[in-house]
PDB file of C-alpha atoms in Angstrom:
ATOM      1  CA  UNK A 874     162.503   3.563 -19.617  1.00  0.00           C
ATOM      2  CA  UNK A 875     159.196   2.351 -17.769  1.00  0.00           C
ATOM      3  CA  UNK A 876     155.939   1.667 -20.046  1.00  0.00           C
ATOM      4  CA  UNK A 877     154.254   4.355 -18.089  1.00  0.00           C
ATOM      5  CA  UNK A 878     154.764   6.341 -14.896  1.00  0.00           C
ATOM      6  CA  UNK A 879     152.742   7.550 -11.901  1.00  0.00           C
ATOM      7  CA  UNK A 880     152.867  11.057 -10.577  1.00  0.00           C
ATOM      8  CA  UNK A 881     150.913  12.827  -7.401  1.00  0.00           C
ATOM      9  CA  UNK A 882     150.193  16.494  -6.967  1.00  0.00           C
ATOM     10  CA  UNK A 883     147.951  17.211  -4.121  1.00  0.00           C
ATOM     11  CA  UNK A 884     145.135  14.587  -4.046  1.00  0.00           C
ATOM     12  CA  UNK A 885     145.551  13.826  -7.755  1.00  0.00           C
ATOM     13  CA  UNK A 886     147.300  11.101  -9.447  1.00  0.00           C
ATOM     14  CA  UNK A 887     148.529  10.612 -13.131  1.00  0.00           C
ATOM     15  CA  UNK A 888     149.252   7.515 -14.629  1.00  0.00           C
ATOM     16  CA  UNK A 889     151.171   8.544 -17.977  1.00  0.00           C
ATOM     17  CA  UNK A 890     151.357   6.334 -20.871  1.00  0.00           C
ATOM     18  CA  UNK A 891     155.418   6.786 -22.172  1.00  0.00           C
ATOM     19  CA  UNK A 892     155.755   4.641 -25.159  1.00  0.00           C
ATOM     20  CA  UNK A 893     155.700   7.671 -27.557  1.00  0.00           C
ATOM     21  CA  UNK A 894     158.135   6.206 -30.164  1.00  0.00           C
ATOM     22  CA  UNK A 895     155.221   3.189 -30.892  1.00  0.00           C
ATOM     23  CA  UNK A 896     152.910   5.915 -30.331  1.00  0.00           C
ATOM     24  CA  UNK A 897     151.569   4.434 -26.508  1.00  0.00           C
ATOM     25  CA  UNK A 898     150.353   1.091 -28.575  1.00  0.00           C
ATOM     26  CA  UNK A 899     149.764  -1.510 -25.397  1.00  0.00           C
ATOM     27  CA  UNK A 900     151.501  -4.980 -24.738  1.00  0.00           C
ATOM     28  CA  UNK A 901     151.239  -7.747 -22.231  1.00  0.00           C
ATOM     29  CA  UNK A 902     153.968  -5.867 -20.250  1.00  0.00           C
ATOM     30  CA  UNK A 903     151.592  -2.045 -20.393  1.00  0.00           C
ATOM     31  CA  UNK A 904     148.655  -4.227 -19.583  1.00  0.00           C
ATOM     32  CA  UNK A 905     149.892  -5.290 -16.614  1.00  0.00           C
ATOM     33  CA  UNK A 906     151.455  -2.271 -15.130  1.00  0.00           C
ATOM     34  CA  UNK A 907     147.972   0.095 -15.846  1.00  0.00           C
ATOM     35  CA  UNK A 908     146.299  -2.799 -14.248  1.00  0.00           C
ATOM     36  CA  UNK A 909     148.651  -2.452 -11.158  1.00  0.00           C
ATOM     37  CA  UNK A 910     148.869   1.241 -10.964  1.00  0.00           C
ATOM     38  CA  UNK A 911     145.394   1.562 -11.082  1.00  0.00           C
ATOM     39  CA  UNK A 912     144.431  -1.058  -8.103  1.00  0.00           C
ATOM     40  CA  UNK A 913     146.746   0.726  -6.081  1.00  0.00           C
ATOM     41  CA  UNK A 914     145.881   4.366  -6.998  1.00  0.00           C
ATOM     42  CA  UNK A 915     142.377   3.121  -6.060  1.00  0.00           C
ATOM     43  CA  UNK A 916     142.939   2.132  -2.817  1.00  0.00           C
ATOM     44  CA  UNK A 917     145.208   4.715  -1.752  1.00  0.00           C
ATOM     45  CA  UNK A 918     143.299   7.123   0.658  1.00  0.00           C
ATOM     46  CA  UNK A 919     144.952  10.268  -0.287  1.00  0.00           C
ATOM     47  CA  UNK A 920     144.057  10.253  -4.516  1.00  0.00           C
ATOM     48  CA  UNK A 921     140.631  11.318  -4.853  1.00  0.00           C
ATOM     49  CA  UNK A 922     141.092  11.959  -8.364  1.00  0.00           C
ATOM     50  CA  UNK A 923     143.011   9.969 -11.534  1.00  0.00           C
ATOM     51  CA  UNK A 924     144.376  11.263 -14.605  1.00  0.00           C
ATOM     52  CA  UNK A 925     145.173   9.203 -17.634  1.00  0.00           C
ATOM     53  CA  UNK A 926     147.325  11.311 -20.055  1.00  0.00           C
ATOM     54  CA  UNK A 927     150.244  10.330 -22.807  1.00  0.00           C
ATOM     55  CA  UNK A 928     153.545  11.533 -24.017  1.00  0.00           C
ATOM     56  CA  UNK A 929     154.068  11.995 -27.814  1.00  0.00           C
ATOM     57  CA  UNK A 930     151.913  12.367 -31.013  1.00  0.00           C
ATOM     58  CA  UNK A 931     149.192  10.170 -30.355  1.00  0.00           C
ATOM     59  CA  UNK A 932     147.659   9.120 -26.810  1.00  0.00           C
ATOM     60  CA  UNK A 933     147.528   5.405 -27.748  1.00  0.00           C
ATOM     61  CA  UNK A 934     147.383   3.804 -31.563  1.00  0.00           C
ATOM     62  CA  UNK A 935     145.839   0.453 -29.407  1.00  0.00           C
ATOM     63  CA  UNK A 936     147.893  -2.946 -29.767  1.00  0.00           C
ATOM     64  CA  UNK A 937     151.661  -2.759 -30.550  1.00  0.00           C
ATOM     65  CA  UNK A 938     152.129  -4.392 -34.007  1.00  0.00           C
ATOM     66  CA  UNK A 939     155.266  -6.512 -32.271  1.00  0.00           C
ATOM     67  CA  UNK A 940     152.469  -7.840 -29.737  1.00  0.00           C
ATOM     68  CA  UNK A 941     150.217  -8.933 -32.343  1.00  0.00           C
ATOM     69  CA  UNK A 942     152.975 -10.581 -34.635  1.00  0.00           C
ATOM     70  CA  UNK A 943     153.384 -12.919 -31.751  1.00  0.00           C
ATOM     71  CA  UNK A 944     149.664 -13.281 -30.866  1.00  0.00           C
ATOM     72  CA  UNK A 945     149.549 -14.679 -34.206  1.00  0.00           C
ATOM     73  CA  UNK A 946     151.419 -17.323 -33.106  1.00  0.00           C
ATOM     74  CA  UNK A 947     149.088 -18.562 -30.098  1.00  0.00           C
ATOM     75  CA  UNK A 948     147.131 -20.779 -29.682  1.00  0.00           C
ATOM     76  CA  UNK A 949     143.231 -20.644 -28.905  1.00  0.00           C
ATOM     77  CA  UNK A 950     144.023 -21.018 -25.109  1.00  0.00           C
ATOM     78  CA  UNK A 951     146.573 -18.840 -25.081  1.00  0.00           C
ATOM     79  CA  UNK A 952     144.771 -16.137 -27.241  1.00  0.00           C
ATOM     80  CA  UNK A 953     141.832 -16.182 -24.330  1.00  0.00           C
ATOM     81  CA  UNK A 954     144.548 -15.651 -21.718  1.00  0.00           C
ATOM     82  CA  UNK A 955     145.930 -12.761 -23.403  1.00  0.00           C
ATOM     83  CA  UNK A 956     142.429 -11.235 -23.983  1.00  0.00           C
ATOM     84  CA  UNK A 957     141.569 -11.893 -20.507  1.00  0.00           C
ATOM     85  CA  UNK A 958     144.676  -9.639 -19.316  1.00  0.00           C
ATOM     86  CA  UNK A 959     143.198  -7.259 -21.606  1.00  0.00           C
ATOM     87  CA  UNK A 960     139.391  -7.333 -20.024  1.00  0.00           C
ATOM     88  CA  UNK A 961     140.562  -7.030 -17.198  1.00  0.00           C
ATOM     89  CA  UNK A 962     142.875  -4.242 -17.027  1.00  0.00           C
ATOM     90  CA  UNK A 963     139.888  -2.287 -18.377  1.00  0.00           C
ATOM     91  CA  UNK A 964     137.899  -3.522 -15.718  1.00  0.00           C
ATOM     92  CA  UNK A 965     140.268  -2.260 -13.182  1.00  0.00           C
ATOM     93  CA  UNK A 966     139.854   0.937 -14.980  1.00  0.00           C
ATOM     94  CA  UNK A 967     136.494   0.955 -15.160  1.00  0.00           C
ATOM     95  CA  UNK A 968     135.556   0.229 -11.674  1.00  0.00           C
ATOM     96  CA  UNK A 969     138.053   1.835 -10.058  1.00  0.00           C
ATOM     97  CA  UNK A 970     136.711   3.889  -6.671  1.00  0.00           C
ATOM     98  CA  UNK A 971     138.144   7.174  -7.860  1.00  0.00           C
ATOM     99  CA  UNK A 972     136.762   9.346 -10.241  1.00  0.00           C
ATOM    100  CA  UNK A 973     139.428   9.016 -13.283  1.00  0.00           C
ATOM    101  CA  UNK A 974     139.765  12.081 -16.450  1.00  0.00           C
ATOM    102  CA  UNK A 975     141.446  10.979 -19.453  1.00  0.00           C
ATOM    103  CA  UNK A 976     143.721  13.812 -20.660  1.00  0.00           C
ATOM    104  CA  UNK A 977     143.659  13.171 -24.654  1.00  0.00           C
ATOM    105  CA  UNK A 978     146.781  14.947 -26.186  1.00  0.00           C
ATOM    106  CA  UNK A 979     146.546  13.342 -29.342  1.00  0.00           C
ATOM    107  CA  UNK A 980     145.186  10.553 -31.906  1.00  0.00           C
ATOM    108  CA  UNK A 981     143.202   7.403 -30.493  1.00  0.00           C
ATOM    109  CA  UNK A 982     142.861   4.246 -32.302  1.00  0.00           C
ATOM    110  CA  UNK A 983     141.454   0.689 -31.668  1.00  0.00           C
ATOM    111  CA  UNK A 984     142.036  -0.514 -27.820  1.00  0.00           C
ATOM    112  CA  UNK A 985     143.284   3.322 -27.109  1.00  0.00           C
ATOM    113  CA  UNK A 986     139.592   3.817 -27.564  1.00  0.00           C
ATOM    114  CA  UNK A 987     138.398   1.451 -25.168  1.00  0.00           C
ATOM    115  CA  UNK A 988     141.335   3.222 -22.244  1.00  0.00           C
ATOM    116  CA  UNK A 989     139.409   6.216 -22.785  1.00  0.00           C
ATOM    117  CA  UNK A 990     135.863   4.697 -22.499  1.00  0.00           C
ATOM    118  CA  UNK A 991     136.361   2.911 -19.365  1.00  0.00           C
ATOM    119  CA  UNK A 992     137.478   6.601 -18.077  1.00  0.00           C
ATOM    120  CA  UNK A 993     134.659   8.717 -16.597  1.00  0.00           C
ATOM    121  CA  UNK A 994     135.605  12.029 -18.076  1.00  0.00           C
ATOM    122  CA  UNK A 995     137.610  12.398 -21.338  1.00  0.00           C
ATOM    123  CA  UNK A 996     138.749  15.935 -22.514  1.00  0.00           C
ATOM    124  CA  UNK A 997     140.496  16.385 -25.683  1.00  0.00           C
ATOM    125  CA  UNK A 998     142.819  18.284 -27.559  1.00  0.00           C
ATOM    126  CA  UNK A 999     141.103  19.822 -30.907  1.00  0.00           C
ATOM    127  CA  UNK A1000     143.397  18.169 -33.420  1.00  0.00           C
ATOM    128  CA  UNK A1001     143.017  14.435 -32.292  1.00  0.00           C
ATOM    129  CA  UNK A1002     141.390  11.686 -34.405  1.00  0.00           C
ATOM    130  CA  UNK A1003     139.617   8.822 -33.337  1.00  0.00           C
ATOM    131  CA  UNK A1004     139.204   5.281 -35.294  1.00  0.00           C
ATOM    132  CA  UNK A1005     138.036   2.170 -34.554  1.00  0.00           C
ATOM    133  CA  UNK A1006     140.094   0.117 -36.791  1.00  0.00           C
ATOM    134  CA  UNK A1007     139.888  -3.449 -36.093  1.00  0.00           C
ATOM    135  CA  UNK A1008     137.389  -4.718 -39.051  1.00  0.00           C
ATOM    136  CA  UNK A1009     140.552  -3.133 -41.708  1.00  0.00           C
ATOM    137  CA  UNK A1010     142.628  -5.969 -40.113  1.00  0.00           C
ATOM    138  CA  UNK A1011     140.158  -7.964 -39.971  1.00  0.00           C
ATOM    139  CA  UNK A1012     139.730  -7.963 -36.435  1.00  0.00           C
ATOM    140  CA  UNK A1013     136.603  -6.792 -34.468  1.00  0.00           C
ATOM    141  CA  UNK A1014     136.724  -4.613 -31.316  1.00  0.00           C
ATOM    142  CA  UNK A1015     135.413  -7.313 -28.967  1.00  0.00           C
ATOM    143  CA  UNK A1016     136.809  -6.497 -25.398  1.00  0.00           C
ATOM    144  CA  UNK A1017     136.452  -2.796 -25.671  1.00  0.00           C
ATOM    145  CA  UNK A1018     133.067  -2.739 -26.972  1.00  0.00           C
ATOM    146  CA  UNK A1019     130.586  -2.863 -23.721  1.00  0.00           C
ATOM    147  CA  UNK A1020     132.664   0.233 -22.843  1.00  0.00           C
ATOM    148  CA  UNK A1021     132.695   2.138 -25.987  1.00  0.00           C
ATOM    149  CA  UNK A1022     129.138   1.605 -26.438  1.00  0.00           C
ATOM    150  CA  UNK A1023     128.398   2.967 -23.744  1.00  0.00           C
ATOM    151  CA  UNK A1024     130.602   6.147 -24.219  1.00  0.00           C
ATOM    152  CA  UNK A1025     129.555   6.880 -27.520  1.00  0.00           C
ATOM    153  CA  UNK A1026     125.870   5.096 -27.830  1.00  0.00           C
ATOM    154  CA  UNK A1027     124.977   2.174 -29.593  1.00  0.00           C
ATOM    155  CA  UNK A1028     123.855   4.213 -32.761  1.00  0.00           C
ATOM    156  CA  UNK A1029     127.221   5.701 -33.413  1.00  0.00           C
ATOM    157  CA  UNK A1030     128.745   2.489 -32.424  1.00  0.00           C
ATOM    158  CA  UNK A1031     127.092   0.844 -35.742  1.00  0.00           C
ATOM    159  CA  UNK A1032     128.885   3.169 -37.906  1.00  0.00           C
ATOM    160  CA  UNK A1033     131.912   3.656 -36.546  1.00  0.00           C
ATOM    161  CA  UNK A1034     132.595  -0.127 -35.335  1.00  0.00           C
ATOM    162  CA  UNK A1035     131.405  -1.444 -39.021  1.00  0.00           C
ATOM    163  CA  UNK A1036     133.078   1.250 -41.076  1.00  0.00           C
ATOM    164  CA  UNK A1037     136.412   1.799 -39.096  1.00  0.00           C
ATOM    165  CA  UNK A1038     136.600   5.505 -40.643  1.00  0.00           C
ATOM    166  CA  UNK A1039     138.574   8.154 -38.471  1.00  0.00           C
ATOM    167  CA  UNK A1040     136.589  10.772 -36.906  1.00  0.00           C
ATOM    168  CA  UNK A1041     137.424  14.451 -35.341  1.00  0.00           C
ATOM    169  CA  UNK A1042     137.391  15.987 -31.958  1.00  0.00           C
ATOM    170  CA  UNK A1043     134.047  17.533 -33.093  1.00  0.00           C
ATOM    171  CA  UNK A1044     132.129  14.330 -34.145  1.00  0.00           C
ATOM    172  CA  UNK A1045     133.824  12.954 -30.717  1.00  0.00           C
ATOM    173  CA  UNK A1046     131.888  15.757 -28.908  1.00  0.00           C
ATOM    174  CA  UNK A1047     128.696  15.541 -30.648  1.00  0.00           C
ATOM    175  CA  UNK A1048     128.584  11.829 -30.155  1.00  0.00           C
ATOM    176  CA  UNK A1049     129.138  12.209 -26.149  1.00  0.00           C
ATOM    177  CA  UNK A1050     132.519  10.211 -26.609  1.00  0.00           C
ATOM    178  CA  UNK A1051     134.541  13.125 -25.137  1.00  0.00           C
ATOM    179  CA  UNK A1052     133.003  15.583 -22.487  1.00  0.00           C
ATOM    180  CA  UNK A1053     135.176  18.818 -23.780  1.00  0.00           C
ATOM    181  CA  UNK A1054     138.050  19.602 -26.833  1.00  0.00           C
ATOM    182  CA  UNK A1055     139.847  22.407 -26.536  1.00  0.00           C
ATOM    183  CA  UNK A1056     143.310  23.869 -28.060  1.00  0.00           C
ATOM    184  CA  UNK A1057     146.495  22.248 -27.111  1.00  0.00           C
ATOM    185  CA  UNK A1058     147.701  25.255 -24.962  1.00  0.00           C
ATOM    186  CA  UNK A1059     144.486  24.945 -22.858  1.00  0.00           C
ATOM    187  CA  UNK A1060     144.422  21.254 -22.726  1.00  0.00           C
ATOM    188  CA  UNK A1061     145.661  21.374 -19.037  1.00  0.00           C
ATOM    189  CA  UNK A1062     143.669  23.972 -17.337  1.00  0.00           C
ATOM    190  CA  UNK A1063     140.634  22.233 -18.341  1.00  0.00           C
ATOM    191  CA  UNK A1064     141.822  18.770 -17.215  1.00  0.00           C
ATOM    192  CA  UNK A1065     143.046  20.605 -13.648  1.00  0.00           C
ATOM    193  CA  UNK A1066     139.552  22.693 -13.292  1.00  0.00           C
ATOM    194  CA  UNK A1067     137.793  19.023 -13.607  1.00  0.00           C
ATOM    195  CA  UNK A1068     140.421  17.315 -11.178  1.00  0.00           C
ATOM    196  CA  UNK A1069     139.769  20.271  -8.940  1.00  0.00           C
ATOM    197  CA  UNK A1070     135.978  19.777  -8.610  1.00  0.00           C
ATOM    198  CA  UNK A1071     136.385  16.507  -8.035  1.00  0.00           C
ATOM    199  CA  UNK A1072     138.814  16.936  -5.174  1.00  0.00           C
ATOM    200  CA  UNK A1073     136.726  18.912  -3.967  1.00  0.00           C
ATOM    201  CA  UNK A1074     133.852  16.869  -3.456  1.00  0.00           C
ATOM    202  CA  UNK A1075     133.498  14.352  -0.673  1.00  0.00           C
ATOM    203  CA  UNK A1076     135.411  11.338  -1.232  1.00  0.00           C
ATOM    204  CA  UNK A1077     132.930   8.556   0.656  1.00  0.00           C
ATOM    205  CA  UNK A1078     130.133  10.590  -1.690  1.00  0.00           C
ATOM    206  CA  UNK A1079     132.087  10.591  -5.417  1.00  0.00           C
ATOM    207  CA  UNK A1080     132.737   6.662  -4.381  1.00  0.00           C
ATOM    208  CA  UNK A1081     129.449   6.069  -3.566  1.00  0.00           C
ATOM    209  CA  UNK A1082     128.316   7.796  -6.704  1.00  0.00           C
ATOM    210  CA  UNK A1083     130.628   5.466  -8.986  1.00  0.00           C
ATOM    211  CA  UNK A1084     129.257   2.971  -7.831  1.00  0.00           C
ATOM    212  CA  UNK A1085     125.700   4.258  -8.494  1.00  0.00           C
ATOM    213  CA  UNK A1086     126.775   5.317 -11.495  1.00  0.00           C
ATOM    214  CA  UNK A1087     127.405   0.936 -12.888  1.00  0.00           C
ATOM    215  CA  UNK A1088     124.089  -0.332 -10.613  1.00  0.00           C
ATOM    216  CA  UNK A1089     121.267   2.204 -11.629  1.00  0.00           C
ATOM    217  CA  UNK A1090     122.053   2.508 -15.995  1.00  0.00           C
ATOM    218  CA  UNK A1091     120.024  -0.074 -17.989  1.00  0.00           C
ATOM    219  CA  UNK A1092     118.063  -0.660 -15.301  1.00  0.00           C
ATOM    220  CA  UNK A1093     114.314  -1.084 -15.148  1.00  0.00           C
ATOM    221  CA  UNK A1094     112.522   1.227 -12.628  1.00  0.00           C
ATOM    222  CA  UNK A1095     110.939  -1.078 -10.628  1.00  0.00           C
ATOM    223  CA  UNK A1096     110.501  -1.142  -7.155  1.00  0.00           C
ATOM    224  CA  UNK A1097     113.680  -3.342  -5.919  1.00  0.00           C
ATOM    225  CA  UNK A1098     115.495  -0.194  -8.059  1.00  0.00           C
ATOM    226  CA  UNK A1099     113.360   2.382  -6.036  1.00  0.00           C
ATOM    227  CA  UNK A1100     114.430   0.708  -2.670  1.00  0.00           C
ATOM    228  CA  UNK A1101     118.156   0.611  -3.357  1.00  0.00           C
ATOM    229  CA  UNK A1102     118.282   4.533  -4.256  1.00  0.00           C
ATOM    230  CA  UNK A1103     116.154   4.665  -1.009  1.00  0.00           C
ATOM    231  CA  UNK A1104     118.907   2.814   1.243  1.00  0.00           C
ATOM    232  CA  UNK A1105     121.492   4.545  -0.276  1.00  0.00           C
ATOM    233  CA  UNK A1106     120.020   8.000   0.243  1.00  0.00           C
ATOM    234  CA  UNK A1107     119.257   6.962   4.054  1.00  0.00           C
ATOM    235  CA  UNK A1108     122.841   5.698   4.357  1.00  0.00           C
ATOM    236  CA  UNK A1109     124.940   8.585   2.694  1.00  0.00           C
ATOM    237  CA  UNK A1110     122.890  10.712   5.090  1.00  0.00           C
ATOM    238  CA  UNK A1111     123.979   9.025   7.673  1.00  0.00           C
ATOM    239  CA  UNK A1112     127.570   8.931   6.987  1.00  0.00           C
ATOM    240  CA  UNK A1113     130.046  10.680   8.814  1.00  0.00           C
ATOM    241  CA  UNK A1114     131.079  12.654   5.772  1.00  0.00           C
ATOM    242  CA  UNK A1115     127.116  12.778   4.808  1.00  0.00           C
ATOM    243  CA  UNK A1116     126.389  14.366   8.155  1.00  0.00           C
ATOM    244  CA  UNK A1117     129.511  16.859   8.237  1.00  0.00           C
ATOM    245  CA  UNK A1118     128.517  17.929   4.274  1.00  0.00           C
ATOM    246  CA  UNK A1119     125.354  19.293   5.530  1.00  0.00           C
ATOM    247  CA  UNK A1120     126.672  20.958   8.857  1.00  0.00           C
ATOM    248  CA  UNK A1121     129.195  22.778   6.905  1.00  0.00           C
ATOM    249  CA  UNK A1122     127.250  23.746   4.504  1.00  0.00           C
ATOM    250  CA  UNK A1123     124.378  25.004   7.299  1.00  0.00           C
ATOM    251  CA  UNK A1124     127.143  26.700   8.876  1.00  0.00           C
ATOM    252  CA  UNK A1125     129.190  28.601   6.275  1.00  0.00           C
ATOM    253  CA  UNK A1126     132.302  26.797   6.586  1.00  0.00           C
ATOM    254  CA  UNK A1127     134.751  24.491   4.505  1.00  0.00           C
ATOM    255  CA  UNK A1128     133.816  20.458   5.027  1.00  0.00           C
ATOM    256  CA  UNK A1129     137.067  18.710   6.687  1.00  0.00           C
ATOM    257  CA  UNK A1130     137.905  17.087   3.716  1.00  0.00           C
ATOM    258  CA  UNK A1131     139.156  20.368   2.573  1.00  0.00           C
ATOM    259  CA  UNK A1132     140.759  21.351   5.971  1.00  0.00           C
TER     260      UNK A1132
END
């Protein structure tokens, strides 16, 4: 049976993470294949929109316990190898040109956390937990952390990364790490009626807005900032899908990219 599998409805994908009997944990071998599935899901012209969902109990309990038995083995060289594979899988994630929604069925711990970071919407199912283990096994969350600081803040970040306690969909919410919880039976109408929207929207536009979305945070705003939200302004406007936007909107009618 495959790690995880890729499904497309419409314009939206789903990448589905099927390890349920270890509870989705992540290897070497799921590494790889999200990084792949992703990089081509992201180039492929006719998915505007990515889903991240599970199978089983949990949506992902982080590193499979088999994987780290035999990381304990490495070596220092090998150990950065393996943690590179890691970075940049959620890299691939992160940056991906289409918009991506991670569909949280159920519990997320350690690296799970960082898979739903690096997505740019995150709904979740009202019993889940979250936990950021690592400092019980006296590990740290190192490669997920510029994400899941972002996603959650840097003040819950202190508590949660230093105390590893398990928190609820409702803390998850407050803290901005998930964007909507909701009971299990309505889990999938809300993930559809966000996939919808962004199908809907212009495609050149949603990737031109991810891509706003990593340049403009954190930055100061100066005038070299000023002048690249001028550009890109003056550019979108002059797009193709820019220009037919505004002409279907003038004229009551559906853009093409709906036609």
């Amino acid at each position: 049976m495959p790690s995880i599998s890729v499904s497309t409805a419409g314009h939206c994908a789903t990448v589905t993470l099927n390890r349920p009997e270890v509870r989705n944990a992540f290897n070497d071998e799921v590494i790889a294949e999200l990084t792949h599935a992703f990089a081509e899901l992201g180039q492929d012209p006719q998915v505007r929109a990515i889903v991240l969902a599970a199978v089983g109990p949990a949506f992902c309990a982080g590193a499979d316990l088999n994987w780290m038995r035999r990381m304990a083995d490495y070596s220092q060289a090998e150990n950065l190898l393996d943690a590179a594979q890691l970075a940049e899988m959620l890299r691939v994630i992160d940056t991906c040109p289409k918009p991506t929604v991670a569909r949280i069925q159920g519990d997320v711990y350690a690296g799970g956390m960082g898979l739903v970071a690096v997505c740019d919407m995150a709904v979740s199912v009202d019993t889940a937990n979250y936990c950021l283990s690592e400092v019980k096994l006296g590990l740290y969350p190192a490669t997920i952390s510029p994400y899941v600081i972002r996603a959650m803040g840097a003040r819950a970040a202190h508590r949660y990364f230093l105390t590893a306690e398990r928190f609820d969909t409702a803390e998850a919410l407050r803290i901005g790490f998930v964007h909507a919880v909701v009971p299990a039976e309505q889990l999938d109408d809300q993930v559809a009626e966000i996939t919808q929207a962004l199908v809907n929207a212009s495609p050149n536009a949603v990737k031109e807005c991810k891509t706003l979305l990593h340049d403009v945070p954190g930055k100061d705003i100066d005038a070299a900032l000023i002048a690249y939200t001028v550009q890109g302004i003056a550019g979108i406007r002059a797009s193709a899908e820019g220009k037919e936007g505004v002409q279907s909107f003038l004229q009551k009618r559906k853009p093409d990219w709906l036609i």
